[in-house]
Amino acid sequence: MKQAPSPQFRTSIASSNEDLLSAQRLRYDVFVSELGGKGNLVDHVQKLERDRFDPFVDHLLLHDDAIGAVVGVYRLMRPEMAVAAGQYYSQDEYELAPLLNSERKLLELGRSCLRPEYRGGTAMFHLWNALAQYVFDHEIELMFGVASFRGTDTTNLAAPLSLLHHRHLAPEGLRVRARGGTVQPMDLIPEAELDRRKAMLQIPALIKAYLRLGGVVGEGAFVDHEFNTTDVFLIMDTANLNERQSRIYSGDSKR
């Protein structure tokens, strides 16, 4: 059997329509085919996952030149991009006033995903190296975005949601809160009754990576039936990024 070539990773910011299509094809494979998501602008014929924010943001791409394909993506929205788009993506799910009033330079992260065979290895590390450079170049102080648990049955997610609420809740000054009709309180199990080890095993690897970098969560989860996910809001001070970035690992999808 012929051995697969070793990955040859390279990162870039999408600079052409073909770059954008490559990102949207990968997002379709992960968010639509794998996770069962849907949306008004999803193109099932060309197999593209897209939305109205795509034209306004930067798309960070991870290429594997050994196979000539985009194998990972991140969507990045700076304040001026949010102004052009009319809002941040996550404002449909969370009230962002604490962040918007913080007078700190913001960056919203979204639509992060990897091809399945690249999860759990070094691919995410390469994406995060590129993200760290982007943060430095644009003098970003706070990163934020929604991160997803698969599925919408919050009964099954009671333990990890409660652990995040009890141990990783953002300080009041930065504590955004879920909004809308599908808000799920996260303090479902008293802290004293939690099996913390078991709860941690249910937390997706990417969320764990954010927590290792000092990430904190907003109050309340958002049940996203369109994407078949339960979302939590993550906030991270970028001062932690360079200090701990070598500890990043993971592979799970994130919106």
Short mmCIF file of C-alpha atoms in Angstrom, two decimals:
data_model
loop_
_atom_site.label_atom_id
_atom_site.label_comp_id
_atom_site.label_asym_id
_atom_site.label_seq_id
_atom_site.Cartn_x
_atom_site.Cartn_y
_atom_site.Cartn_z
CA MET A 1 0.00 0.00 0.00
CA LYS A 2 1.32 3.42 -0.98
CA GLN A 3 2.08 5.58 2.03
CA ALA A 4 0.41 8.98 2.21
CA PRO A 5 2.85 11.86 1.78
CA SER A 6 3.88 13.81 4.84
CA PRO A 7 1.92 17.07 5.17
CA GLN A 8 3.53 20.23 3.84
CA PHE A 9 1.65 22.95 5.68
CA ARG A 10 1.38 26.55 4.55
CA THR A 11 -0.98 29.30 5.67
CA SER A 12 -2.36 32.29 3.79
CA ILE A 13 -5.15 34.84 3.82
CA ALA A 14 -7.63 34.22 1.00
CA SER A 15 -6.87 36.64 -1.82
CA SER A 16 -8.94 35.29 -4.71
CA ASN A 17 -12.39 33.91 -5.42
CA GLU A 18 -10.89 30.43 -5.73
CA ASP A 19 -9.39 30.76 -2.26
CA LEU A 20 -12.82 31.68 -0.89
CA LEU A 21 -14.48 28.78 -2.71
CA SER A 22 -11.90 26.38 -1.23
CA ALA A 23 -12.80 27.60 2.26
CA GLN A 24 -16.51 27.31 1.59
CA ARG A 25 -16.14 23.78 0.18
CA LEU A 26 -14.32 22.63 3.30
CA ARG A 27 -16.93 24.31 5.49
CA TYR A 28 -19.66 22.49 3.56
CA ASP A 29 -17.95 19.14 4.14
CA VAL A 30 -17.72 19.79 7.88
CA PHE A 31 -20.70 21.93 8.85
CA VAL A 32 -23.27 20.59 6.38
CA SER A 33 -22.29 17.05 5.41
CA GLU A 34 -20.72 16.04 8.72
CA LEU A 35 -22.68 18.08 11.28
CA GLY A 36 -26.01 18.48 9.50
CA GLY A 37 -26.02 22.27 9.37
CA LYS A 38 -28.05 24.38 6.96
CA GLY A 39 -28.55 27.99 5.99
CA ASN A 40 -30.22 30.24 3.45
CA LEU A 41 -27.07 30.69 1.34
CA VAL A 42 -25.80 27.09 1.46
CA ASP A 43 -25.26 25.85 -2.09
CA HIS A 44 -25.95 22.12 -2.18
CA VAL A 45 -25.23 21.87 -5.90
CA GLN A 46 -21.69 23.26 -5.72
CA LYS A 47 -21.36 22.10 -2.08
CA LEU A 48 -20.49 25.49 -0.61
CA GLU A 49 -21.27 26.63 2.95
CA ARG A 50 -21.50 30.39 2.89
CA ASP A 51 -23.32 33.28 4.50
CA ARG A 52 -23.70 37.04 4.19
CA PHE A 53 -20.59 37.77 6.28
CA ASP A 54 -18.10 36.05 3.95
CA PRO A 55 -17.46 39.08 1.69
CA PHE A 56 -16.49 41.30 4.65
CA VAL A 57 -13.93 39.19 6.54
CA ASP A 58 -10.48 37.67 6.23
CA HIS A 59 -10.36 33.93 5.62
CA LEU A 60 -7.27 32.29 7.09
CA LEU A 61 -6.42 29.14 5.12
CA LEU A 62 -4.28 26.14 6.00
CA HIS A 63 -2.92 24.43 2.90
CA ASP A 64 -1.34 21.00 2.65
CA ASP A 65 0.83 21.40 -0.42
CA ALA A 66 1.58 17.68 -0.36
CA ILE A 67 -1.95 17.06 -1.65
CA GLY A 68 -2.64 20.50 -3.10
CA ALA A 69 -5.68 21.26 -0.94
CA VAL A 70 -7.01 23.61 1.72
CA VAL A 71 -7.37 21.47 4.85
CA GLY A 72 -8.24 24.06 7.51
CA VAL A 73 -9.90 27.45 7.74
CA TYR A 74 -10.59 30.28 10.18
CA ARG A 75 -12.81 33.27 9.57
CA LEU A 76 -11.54 36.54 11.08
CA MET A 77 -13.54 39.73 11.57
CA ARG A 78 -11.97 42.96 12.82
CA PRO A 79 -14.04 45.96 14.04
CA GLU A 80 -13.98 47.82 10.74
CA MET A 81 -15.18 44.67 8.98
CA ALA A 82 -18.06 44.34 11.44
CA VAL A 83 -19.03 47.95 10.70
CA ALA A 84 -19.07 47.18 6.98
CA ALA A 85 -21.14 44.04 7.54
CA GLY A 86 -23.52 45.79 9.95
CA GLN A 87 -22.66 43.62 12.96
CA TYR A 88 -20.48 40.79 14.23
CA TYR A 89 -21.70 37.30 13.39
CA SER A 90 -22.14 36.36 17.04
CA GLN A 91 -24.42 39.33 17.75
CA ASP A 92 -27.32 37.20 16.55
CA GLU A 93 -26.72 34.94 19.55
CA TYR A 94 -25.10 37.11 22.24
CA GLU A 95 -25.35 40.64 23.57
CA LEU A 96 -21.84 41.99 22.97
CA ALA A 97 -22.11 45.32 24.82
CA PRO A 98 -19.45 44.40 27.44
CA LEU A 99 -16.90 43.81 24.67
CA LEU A 100 -17.97 46.68 22.45
CA ASN A 101 -17.73 49.07 25.39
CA SER A 102 -14.34 47.78 26.55
CA GLU A 103 -12.36 50.15 24.29
CA ARG A 104 -10.08 47.27 23.39
CA LYS A 105 -9.17 46.10 19.87
CA LEU A 106 -11.39 43.12 19.04
CA LEU A 107 -11.21 40.16 16.69
CA GLU A 108 -14.07 37.74 16.13
CA LEU A 109 -13.12 34.16 15.26
CA GLY A 110 -15.52 31.89 13.44
CA ARG A 111 -16.12 29.02 11.05
CA SER A 112 -13.00 27.19 12.18
CA CYS A 113 -12.69 23.64 10.93
CA LEU A 114 -10.22 21.01 9.75
CA ARG A 115 -10.57 18.03 7.47
CA PRO A 116 -11.16 14.98 9.68
CA GLU A 117 -7.81 13.33 8.96
CA TYR A 118 -5.97 16.46 10.17
CA ARG A 119 -7.64 16.66 13.57
CA GLY A 120 -5.68 15.82 16.66
CA GLY A 121 -2.30 16.51 15.07
CA THR A 122 -0.16 19.50 14.24
CA ALA A 123 -2.51 21.14 11.74
CA MET A 124 -4.27 23.28 14.33
CA PHE A 125 -0.91 24.37 15.70
CA HIS A 126 0.00 25.76 12.27
CA LEU A 127 -3.31 27.62 12.07
CA TRP A 128 -2.72 29.08 15.52
CA ASN A 129 0.79 30.19 14.62
CA ALA A 130 -0.70 32.11 11.71
CA LEU A 131 -3.45 33.48 13.94
CA ALA A 132 -0.84 34.69 16.45
CA GLN A 133 0.93 36.59 13.67
CA TYR A 134 -2.37 38.10 12.53
CA VAL A 135 -3.10 39.20 16.10
CA PHE A 136 0.33 40.84 16.31
CA ASP A 137 0.02 42.55 12.94
CA HIS A 138 -3.36 44.08 13.78
CA GLU A 139 -2.65 44.79 17.46
CA ILE A 140 -5.61 42.69 18.62
CA GLU A 141 -6.30 42.70 22.37
CA LEU A 142 -9.38 40.49 22.76
CA MET A 143 -10.47 37.56 20.62
CA PHE A 144 -13.96 36.14 20.86
CA GLY A 145 -16.47 33.94 19.11
CA VAL A 146 -18.94 31.13 19.50
CA ALA A 147 -17.69 27.58 19.94
CA SER A 148 -19.89 24.56 19.44
CA PHE A 149 -20.91 21.32 21.04
CA ARG A 150 -22.43 18.93 18.55
CA GLY A 151 -26.18 18.45 18.93
CA THR A 152 -29.04 20.41 20.48
CA ASP A 153 -30.07 18.09 23.35
CA THR A 154 -28.74 20.10 26.27
CA THR A 155 -29.70 17.36 28.73
CA ASN A 156 -26.75 15.37 27.39
CA LEU A 157 -24.51 18.44 27.75
CA ALA A 158 -25.50 19.37 31.30
CA ALA A 159 -22.17 18.35 32.83
CA PRO A 160 -19.75 20.16 30.47
CA LEU A 161 -21.94 23.26 30.30
CA SER A 162 -22.10 23.37 34.10
CA LEU A 163 -18.33 22.93 34.38
CA LEU A 164 -17.75 25.86 32.03
CA HIS A 165 -20.17 28.00 34.02
CA HIS A 166 -18.73 27.18 37.43
CA ARG A 167 -15.01 27.18 36.56
CA HIS A 168 -14.52 29.38 33.49
CA LEU A 169 -17.14 32.15 33.57
CA ALA A 170 -15.89 35.51 32.29
CA PRO A 171 -15.46 38.36 34.77
CA GLU A 172 -18.52 40.60 35.03
CA GLY A 173 -16.90 43.40 33.03
CA LEU A 174 -16.53 41.16 29.95
CA ARG A 175 -19.44 38.78 30.53
CA VAL A 176 -21.59 38.71 27.43
CA ARG A 177 -24.98 36.99 27.74
CA ALA A 178 -26.90 34.77 25.36
CA ARG A 179 -29.97 36.32 23.80
CA GLY A 180 -33.06 35.19 21.89
CA GLY A 181 -35.58 32.41 22.29
CA THR A 182 -33.21 29.44 22.37
CA VAL A 183 -31.06 30.46 25.34
CA GLN A 184 -30.03 27.63 27.66
CA PRO A 185 -28.78 28.40 31.20
CA MET A 186 -25.46 26.63 31.79
CA ASP A 187 -25.59 26.13 35.56
CA LEU A 188 -27.57 22.91 35.23
CA ILE A 189 -25.72 20.88 37.87
CA PRO A 190 -24.45 22.26 41.20
CA GLU A 191 -20.66 22.41 41.24
CA ALA A 192 -20.45 20.12 44.27
CA GLU A 193 -22.27 17.40 42.34
CA LEU A 194 -20.15 17.56 39.20
CA ASP A 195 -17.83 14.78 38.10
CA ARG A 196 -15.31 17.24 36.72
CA ARG A 197 -13.17 14.65 34.95
CA LYS A 198 -16.16 13.15 33.15
CA ALA A 199 -17.47 16.60 32.28
CA MET A 200 -14.11 17.65 30.82
CA LEU A 201 -14.08 14.60 28.56
CA GLN A 202 -17.26 15.89 26.91
CA ILE A 203 -15.76 19.27 26.07
CA PRO A 204 -14.55 19.50 22.44
CA ALA A 205 -10.79 19.67 22.05
CA LEU A 206 -10.81 23.15 20.53
CA ILE A 207 -12.70 24.58 23.49
CA LYS A 208 -10.18 22.92 25.79
CA ALA A 209 -7.42 24.59 23.82
CA TYR A 210 -8.99 28.00 24.37
CA LEU A 211 -9.33 27.28 28.07
CA ARG A 212 -5.64 26.35 28.24
CA LEU A 213 -4.88 29.78 26.81
CA GLY A 214 -6.85 31.41 29.60
CA GLY A 215 -10.12 31.62 27.70
CA VAL A 216 -13.36 32.30 29.57
CA VAL A 217 -17.01 31.87 28.62
CA GLY A 218 -20.05 34.09 28.51
CA GLU A 219 -23.25 33.44 30.41
CA GLY A 220 -25.74 31.07 28.85
CA ALA A 221 -25.55 28.75 25.85
CA PHE A 222 -27.33 29.29 22.54
CA VAL A 223 -29.09 26.31 20.97
CA ASP A 224 -28.53 26.66 17.22
CA HIS A 225 -30.98 24.37 15.45
CA GLU A 226 -29.85 25.62 12.05
CA PHE A 227 -26.36 24.25 12.62
CA ASN A 228 -27.37 21.36 14.92
CA THR A 229 -25.09 22.71 17.66
CA THR A 230 -25.17 24.13 21.16
CA ASP A 231 -22.95 27.21 21.25
CA VAL A 232 -20.98 28.80 24.04
CA PHE A 233 -19.26 32.17 23.85
CA LEU A 234 -15.49 32.25 24.34
CA ILE A 235 -13.34 35.29 25.12
CA MET A 236 -9.56 35.32 25.21
CA ASP A 237 -7.07 38.02 26.07
CA THR A 238 -4.40 37.88 23.38
CA ALA A 239 -1.68 38.58 25.94
CA ASN A 240 -1.97 34.87 26.67
CA LEU A 241 -1.56 33.79 23.05
CA ASN A 242 2.20 34.14 22.65
CA GLU A 243 2.86 33.04 26.21
CA ARG A 244 1.08 29.69 25.92
CA GLN A 245 0.64 29.15 22.23
CA SER A 246 2.95 26.10 22.15
CA ARG A 247 0.41 24.28 24.31
CA ILE A 248 -2.29 24.51 21.68
CA TYR A 249 -3.52 21.22 20.33
CA SER A 250 -6.83 19.99 18.97
CA GLY A 251 -8.90 19.34 15.92
CA ASP A 252 -12.60 19.59 16.65
CA SER A 253 -14.72 21.94 14.59
CA LYS A 254 -15.68 25.35 15.78
CA ARG A 255 -18.05 27.86 14.36
#
